[in-house]
Coordinates of C-alpha atoms in Angstrom, one line a residue:
M870 CA -13.3 -39.5 -61.6
S871 CA -16.8 -39.7 -63.1
V872 CA -19.5 -38.4 -60.8
S873 CA -23.0 -37.0 -61.1
V874 CA -23.7 -34.1 -58.7
V875 CA -27.2 -33.0 -58.0
L876 CA -27.7 -29.5 -56.4
A877 CA -31.0 -28.6 -54.7
G878 CA -31.3 -24.9 -53.9
G879 CA -34.2 -23.2 -55.6
G880 CA -36.7 -20.5 -54.5
T881 CA -34.8 -17.3 -53.5
G882 CA -31.4 -15.9 -54.4
G883 CA -30.2 -16.8 -50.9
H884 CA -30.4 -20.4 -51.8
I885 CA -29.6 -20.1 -55.5
E886 CA -26.4 -17.9 -55.4
P887 CA -24.4 -20.3 -53.2
M888 CA -25.6 -23.2 -55.2
L889 CA -24.4 -21.7 -58.5
A890 CA -21.1 -20.6 -56.8
L891 CA -20.5 -24.3 -55.9
A892 CA -21.5 -25.4 -59.4
D893 CA -18.9 -23.1 -60.8
A894 CA -16.2 -24.5 -58.5
L895 CA -17.2 -28.0 -59.4
L896 CA -17.2 -27.1 -63.1
R897 CA -13.6 -25.9 -62.7
R898 CA -12.7 -29.2 -61.1
G899 CA -14.4 -31.1 -63.9
A900 CA -12.5 -29.1 -66.5
I901 CA -9.3 -30.4 -65.0
E902 CA -10.3 -33.9 -63.9
G903 CA -13.1 -34.6 -66.4
G904 CA -16.2 -36.8 -66.0
L905 CA -18.2 -34.4 -63.8
R906 CA -21.9 -33.9 -64.4
I907 CA -23.8 -31.1 -62.6
T908 CA -27.6 -30.9 -62.5
C909 CA -29.7 -28.4 -60.5
L910 CA -33.1 -29.1 -59.0
G911 CA -35.7 -26.4 -58.8
T912 CA -39.4 -25.7 -59.2
A913 CA -41.4 -23.8 -61.8
R914 CA -42.1 -21.0 -59.4
G915 CA -38.6 -20.0 -58.2
M916 CA -36.0 -17.6 -59.5
E917 CA -33.9 -20.6 -60.5
T918 CA -35.9 -20.9 -63.8
R919 CA -34.1 -17.7 -64.9
L920 CA -30.8 -17.8 -63.0
V921 CA -29.7 -21.4 -63.5
P922 CA -30.1 -21.6 -67.3
A923 CA -28.5 -18.2 -67.6
R924 CA -25.4 -19.6 -66.0
G925 CA -25.4 -22.6 -68.4
Y926 CA -26.5 -25.4 -66.0
D927 CA -29.1 -28.1 -66.5
L928 CA -32.2 -27.5 -64.5
R929 CA -34.8 -30.2 -63.7
L930 CA -38.1 -29.2 -62.1
I931 CA -39.8 -31.0 -59.2
P932 CA -43.1 -30.2 -57.4
P933 CA -42.5 -27.6 -54.6
V934 CA -43.0 -28.4 -50.9
P935 CA -43.8 -25.1 -49.2
L936 CA -43.0 -25.2 -45.5
P937 CA -45.1 -22.8 -43.4
R938 CA -43.1 -21.1 -40.7
R939 CA -46.1 -21.3 -38.3
P940 CA -48.8 -24.0 -37.8
T941 CA -51.5 -23.3 -40.3
L942 CA -54.0 -25.3 -42.3
D943 CA -51.3 -25.4 -45.0
L944 CA -49.5 -27.9 -42.9
L945 CA -52.3 -30.4 -43.6
R946 CA -51.4 -30.4 -47.3
V947 CA -47.6 -30.9 -46.8
P948 CA -47.6 -34.7 -46.4
G949 CA -49.3 -35.3 -49.7
Q950 CA -47.0 -32.7 -51.4
V951 CA -43.9 -34.3 -49.9
V952 CA -44.9 -37.8 -51.1
R953 CA -45.5 -36.6 -54.7
S954 CA -42.3 -34.5 -54.8
V955 CA -40.1 -37.2 -53.3
S956 CA -41.5 -39.8 -55.7
E957 CA -40.6 -37.6 -58.8
T958 CA -37.2 -36.7 -57.3
R959 CA -36.3 -40.4 -56.8
V960 CA -37.0 -41.0 -60.5
L961 CA -34.7 -38.1 -61.4
L962 CA -31.9 -39.3 -59.1
R963 CA -32.0 -42.7 -60.8
E964 CA -32.1 -41.2 -64.3
L965 CA -29.1 -39.0 -63.4
S966 CA -27.2 -41.8 -61.7
A967 CA -26.7 -39.3 -58.9
G968 CA -23.5 -39.8 -56.9
V969 CA -24.2 -37.1 -54.3
V970 CA -27.0 -34.6 -53.5
V971 CA -26.1 -31.2 -52.2
G972 CA -28.9 -29.2 -50.6
F973 CA -29.0 -25.6 -49.7
G974 CA -32.3 -25.5 -47.8
G975 CA -35.8 -24.4 -48.8
Y976 CA -38.7 -26.1 -50.5
V977 CA -36.6 -27.8 -53.1
A978 CA -34.1 -29.3 -50.7
L979 CA -36.5 -31.2 -48.5
P980 CA -37.8 -33.7 -51.1
A981 CA -34.2 -34.0 -52.5
Y982 CA -32.9 -35.1 -49.0
L983 CA -35.7 -37.6 -48.5
A984 CA -35.4 -39.0 -52.1
A985 CA -31.6 -39.3 -51.7
R986 CA -32.1 -41.2 -48.5
R987 CA -34.5 -43.7 -50.1
E988 CA -32.2 -44.1 -53.1
R989 CA -29.1 -44.4 -50.8
V990 CA -27.4 -41.4 -52.4
P991 CA -25.1 -39.6 -50.0
V992 CA -26.2 -36.1 -48.9
V993 CA -24.3 -32.9 -48.2
V994 CA -26.1 -30.0 -46.6
H995 CA -25.1 -26.3 -46.8
E996 CA -26.8 -23.8 -44.4
Q997 CA -26.5 -20.2 -45.2
N998 CA -28.1 -18.6 -42.2
A999 CA -27.2 -18.6 -38.5
L1000 CA -30.6 -20.1 -37.7
P1001 CA -31.3 -23.1 -39.9
G1002 CA -34.7 -23.7 -41.6
L1003 CA -36.8 -26.8 -41.3
A1004 CA -35.5 -28.4 -44.5
N1005 CA -31.9 -28.3 -43.4
R1006 CA -32.7 -29.4 -39.9
I1007 CA -34.2 -32.5 -41.4
G1008 CA -31.4 -32.8 -44.0
A1009 CA -28.7 -32.7 -41.3
R1010 CA -30.1 -35.9 -39.8
V1011 CA -29.5 -37.9 -43.0
A1012 CA -26.4 -36.0 -44.3
E1013 CA -22.8 -37.4 -44.4
R1014 CA -21.4 -33.8 -44.1
V1015 CA -23.0 -30.5 -42.9
A1016 CA -21.4 -27.3 -43.9
V1017 CA -22.4 -23.9 -42.4
T1018 CA -21.8 -20.3 -43.2
V1019 CA -21.9 -18.9 -39.6
P1020 CA -19.9 -20.4 -36.8
G1021 CA -22.0 -21.9 -34.1
T1022 CA -25.0 -22.7 -36.3
P1023 CA -27.0 -25.3 -34.4
L1024 CA -27.0 -28.3 -36.8
R1025 CA -25.7 -31.8 -36.0
G1026 CA -22.2 -32.3 -37.2
A1027 CA -21.8 -28.7 -38.5
E1028 CA -18.5 -27.7 -40.1
H1029 CA -17.7 -24.0 -40.6
V1030 CA -17.0 -23.6 -44.3
G1031 CA -18.4 -20.1 -45.1
M1032 CA -20.6 -19.0 -48.0
P1033 CA -19.8 -20.0 -51.5
L1034 CA -19.5 -16.8 -53.5
R1035 CA -19.2 -15.8 -57.2
T1036 CA -15.6 -15.4 -58.3
A1037 CA -16.4 -11.8 -59.3
I1038 CA -16.9 -11.2 -55.5
S1039 CA -14.4 -13.7 -54.0
T1040 CA -11.5 -12.4 -56.1
L1041 CA -12.4 -8.7 -55.9
D1042 CA -9.5 -6.3 -55.3
R1043 CA -11.5 -3.3 -54.1
P1044 CA -8.6 -0.7 -54.2
A1045 CA -7.5 -1.8 -57.7
R1046 CA -11.0 -1.5 -59.1
R1047 CA -12.1 1.7 -57.3
A1048 CA -11.4 4.2 -60.0
E1049 CA -13.2 2.2 -62.6
A1050 CA -16.1 1.4 -60.3
R1051 CA -16.7 5.0 -59.3
A1052 CA -16.5 6.2 -62.9
T1053 CA -19.1 3.5 -63.9
F1054 CA -21.6 5.0 -61.4
G1055 CA -20.8 8.6 -62.1
L1056 CA -19.1 9.1 -58.7
D1057 CA -16.2 11.4 -57.8
P1058 CA -12.9 9.4 -57.7
G1059 CA -11.8 10.8 -54.3
R1060 CA -14.8 11.4 -52.0
P1061 CA -15.8 9.1 -49.2
T1062 CA -18.6 6.9 -50.5
L1063 CA -21.6 5.3 -48.9
L1064 CA -23.4 2.3 -50.5
V1065 CA -27.1 2.0 -49.5
V1066 CA -28.7 -1.3 -50.5
G1067 CA -31.7 -3.1 -49.0
G1068 CA -31.6 -6.3 -51.1
S1069 CA -32.9 -7.0 -54.6
Q1070 CA -36.3 -5.3 -53.8
G1071 CA -34.9 -2.5 -51.7
A1072 CA -35.9 -1.7 -48.1
A1073 CA -38.4 1.1 -47.2
S1074 CA -36.8 2.0 -43.8
L1075 CA -33.3 2.3 -45.3
N1076 CA -34.7 4.3 -48.2
R1077 CA -36.4 6.7 -45.9
A1078 CA -33.5 7.2 -43.6
A1079 CA -30.9 7.6 -46.3
V1080 CA -33.0 10.1 -48.4
G1081 CA -33.8 12.0 -45.2
A1082 CA -30.1 12.3 -44.5
A1083 CA -29.1 13.2 -48.1
D1084 CA -28.5 16.9 -47.4
A1085 CA -26.4 16.1 -44.3
L1086 CA -24.4 13.6 -46.2
T1087 CA -23.8 16.0 -49.0
A1088 CA -22.7 18.8 -46.6
A1089 CA -20.2 16.4 -45.1
G1090 CA -18.7 15.7 -48.5
V1091 CA -20.1 12.1 -48.6
Q1092 CA -21.2 10.7 -51.9
V1093 CA -23.9 8.0 -52.0
L1094 CA -24.7 5.1 -54.3
H1095 CA -28.3 4.2 -53.4
A1096 CA -30.1 1.1 -54.8
R1097 CA -33.7 1.9 -54.0
G1098 CA -35.3 -1.3 -55.4
P1099 CA -37.1 -1.5 -58.8
K1100 CA -40.6 -0.9 -57.4
N1101 CA -39.6 2.1 -55.3
T1102 CA -39.7 4.7 -58.0
D1103 CA -41.0 7.3 -55.5
V1104 CA -37.6 7.3 -53.7
T1105 CA -35.8 10.3 -55.2
V1106 CA -33.2 12.9 -54.2
S1107 CA -33.0 16.3 -55.7
P1108 CA -30.0 16.9 -58.0
R1109 CA -26.9 18.0 -56.2
A1110 CA -25.3 21.3 -57.2
P1111 CA -22.2 21.3 -59.3
G1112 CA -19.2 20.6 -57.2
Q1113 CA -21.2 18.9 -54.4
A1114 CA -20.9 15.2 -53.5
P1115 CA -23.1 13.2 -55.9
Y1116 CA -26.1 11.3 -54.6
V1117 CA -26.7 8.5 -57.2
V1118 CA -30.0 6.6 -57.0
V1119 CA -30.5 3.4 -59.1
D1120 CA -33.2 0.8 -59.2
Y1121 CA -31.0 -2.2 -58.9
L1122 CA -27.3 -3.0 -59.0
E1123 CA -26.4 -5.6 -61.6
R1124 CA -22.7 -5.4 -60.8
M1125 CA -22.4 -5.8 -57.0
D1126 CA -18.6 -6.3 -57.5
L1127 CA -18.3 -2.7 -58.8
A1128 CA -20.6 -1.4 -56.2
Y1129 CA -18.4 -2.9 -53.5
A1130 CA -15.3 -1.6 -55.2
A1131 CA -16.8 1.9 -55.4
A1132 CA -17.9 2.2 -51.7
D1133 CA -16.1 2.7 -48.4
L1134 CA -19.0 1.7 -46.2
A1135 CA -22.3 -0.1 -46.7
L1136 CA -25.7 0.6 -45.1
C1137 CA -27.6 -2.6 -45.7
R1138 CA -29.8 -5.5 -44.5
A1139 CA -28.1 -8.6 -43.0
G1140 CA -29.2 -11.3 -45.4
A1141 CA -26.8 -14.3 -45.4
V1142 CA -25.3 -13.6 -48.8
T1143 CA -24.9 -9.9 -48.2
V1144 CA -23.1 -10.4 -44.9
A1145 CA -20.8 -13.0 -46.5
E1146 CA -20.0 -10.9 -49.5
L1147 CA -19.2 -7.8 -47.5
S1148 CA -16.9 -9.6 -45.1
A1149 CA -15.2 -11.5 -47.9
V1150 CA -14.3 -8.3 -49.7
G1151 CA -13.4 -6.5 -46.5
M1152 CA -16.2 -3.9 -46.7
P1153 CA -17.2 -2.3 -43.4
A1154 CA -21.0 -2.2 -42.9
V1155 CA -23.8 -0.8 -40.8
F1156 CA -26.2 -3.8 -40.7
V1157 CA -30.0 -3.1 -40.3
P1158 CA -31.5 -6.6 -39.7
L1159 CA -35.0 -7.2 -41.1
P1160 CA -37.3 -6.7 -38.2
I1161 CA -39.6 -9.7 -39.1
G1162 CA -39.0 -13.4 -39.3
N1163 CA -37.1 -15.4 -36.7
G1164 CA -34.3 -13.0 -36.0
E1165 CA -31.9 -14.8 -38.4
Q1166 CA -30.5 -11.6 -39.9
R1167 CA -29.3 -10.3 -36.6
R1168 CA -27.6 -13.6 -36.0
N1169 CA -26.1 -13.5 -39.4
A1170 CA -24.4 -10.2 -38.8
R1171 CA -23.4 -10.8 -35.2
P1172 CA -20.1 -12.6 -35.8
V1173 CA -18.8 -9.8 -38.2
V1174 CA -20.0 -7.1 -35.8
D1175 CA -18.4 -8.9 -32.8
A1176 CA -15.1 -9.2 -34.8
G1177 CA -15.1 -5.4 -35.2
G1178 CA -16.1 -5.4 -38.9
G1179 CA -19.3 -3.3 -38.6
L1180 CA -22.1 -1.9 -36.6
L1181 CA -25.6 -3.2 -35.9
V1182 CA -28.7 -1.0 -35.6
D1183 CA -32.3 -2.0 -35.1
D1184 CA -34.6 -1.1 -37.9
A1185 CA -36.8 1.0 -35.5
D1186 CA -33.8 3.1 -34.5
L1187 CA -32.5 3.9 -38.0
S1188 CA -33.3 7.5 -38.9
P1189 CA -31.7 10.4 -40.7
S1190 CA -30.4 11.7 -37.4
W1191 CA -28.9 8.3 -36.6
I1192 CA -27.1 8.4 -39.9
E1193 CA -25.8 11.9 -39.1
E1194 CA -24.6 10.9 -35.7
H1195 CA -23.0 7.5 -36.5
V1196 CA -22.6 6.9 -40.2
I1197 CA -21.1 10.2 -41.3
P1198 CA -18.3 10.2 -38.7
M1199 CA -17.5 6.6 -39.6
V1200 CA -17.4 7.0 -43.4
T1201 CA -15.4 10.3 -43.2
D1202 CA -12.6 8.9 -41.0
P1203 CA -10.1 6.9 -43.1
A1204 CA -8.4 5.4 -40.0
T1205 CA -11.7 4.1 -38.6
L1206 CA -12.7 2.7 -42.0
A1207 CA -9.4 0.9 -42.4
R1208 CA -9.7 -0.7 -38.9
Y1209 CA -13.3 -1.9 -39.6
A1210 CA -12.2 -3.1 -43.1
E1211 CA -9.4 -5.2 -41.6
H1212 CA -11.7 -6.8 -39.1
A1213 CA -14.4 -7.4 -41.6
A1214 CA -12.0 -9.2 -43.9
A1215 CA -10.7 -11.3 -41.1
A1216 CA -14.2 -12.5 -40.4
G1217 CA -14.9 -13.4 -44.0
A1218 CA -14.1 -16.4 -46.2
R1219 CA -13.1 -16.1 -49.9
D1220 CA -12.6 -19.8 -50.6
A1221 CA -15.8 -21.3 -49.3
D1222 CA -16.8 -22.5 -52.8
E1223 CA -13.6 -24.5 -53.1
R1224 CA -13.8 -25.9 -49.6
L1225 CA -17.4 -27.0 -50.2
A1226 CA -16.4 -28.6 -53.5
D1227 CA -13.7 -30.6 -51.6
I1228 CA -16.4 -31.9 -49.3
V1229 CA -18.8 -32.8 -52.1
L1230 CA -16.2 -34.7 -54.0
E1231 CA -15.0 -36.5 -50.9
V1232 CA -18.6 -37.7 -50.2
A1233 CA -19.6 -38.5 -53.8
R1234 CA -19.8 -42.2 -54.6

């Protein structure tokens, strides 16, 4: 079957990573069936300008349509920006002979949805968060299929599919990779291991609490792999004495698959991709939702926590003493970890990329 698939998911990693995971799944189908063309839409200001070409996909740029979360004067500029962006996107869809447009939300997806409707190209929407944004709320009204990551996401016609993930994550065998992963990060092969990560830029509250609990963690025999964020160079821990549990601080984790394989428990934010990756690989987590925004991170984590796959703590309540009282007993108890890991894995989805690819190819004209 010959089909041209246009993917719209620029801006942040939360939109781009699932888009690229779907692209990889479609590419695997194309290698078998032939005749599949994949094009990604983005803007000149998003991370996609780096991430999409690095993965070998064609990237076409359109004018962005920023969508303010609250009523501001910026809203007055949106109609003109939408008209221009939709017009340019329509030209691209015709040039590409688009057979389907798949949107992942954000300021790239909205003009793609509207252009596709005008060009009579079928639309598939994928929503990563439990609380959908404006672009996908609009997109769902014109879409033939709507796939969601979190069960119960309030979108018309929503089908629970899960989050498309990189195969390095979705196929990860944590126990089989553990020794290699711990050696990579300079960790002891046999100690209980805590992963602290606050997203690509780090998180100040997680950094403060973890560093404040460093001595207690060390005393309990817990080693730590802590991604502080590339700008947080002031986040440091004094070297541990020989024979003590290591506390390894890095700016950023390029290999999240190895980080997940190395760790027994994660202390982290609750972004959509993070929650989906952790549950897919069966990693128990203590989720600390971002305290700003519309509360979507708490909603993202809730299904996994309710299933018994982790804990939820408010950002304001996270402290060194909270880590001592709750995290240390959890990470040092193998039976507790095994129970949480089993429930986390049951709440996760490893095949969302293939399931979404099925939907896209069913819809494509």
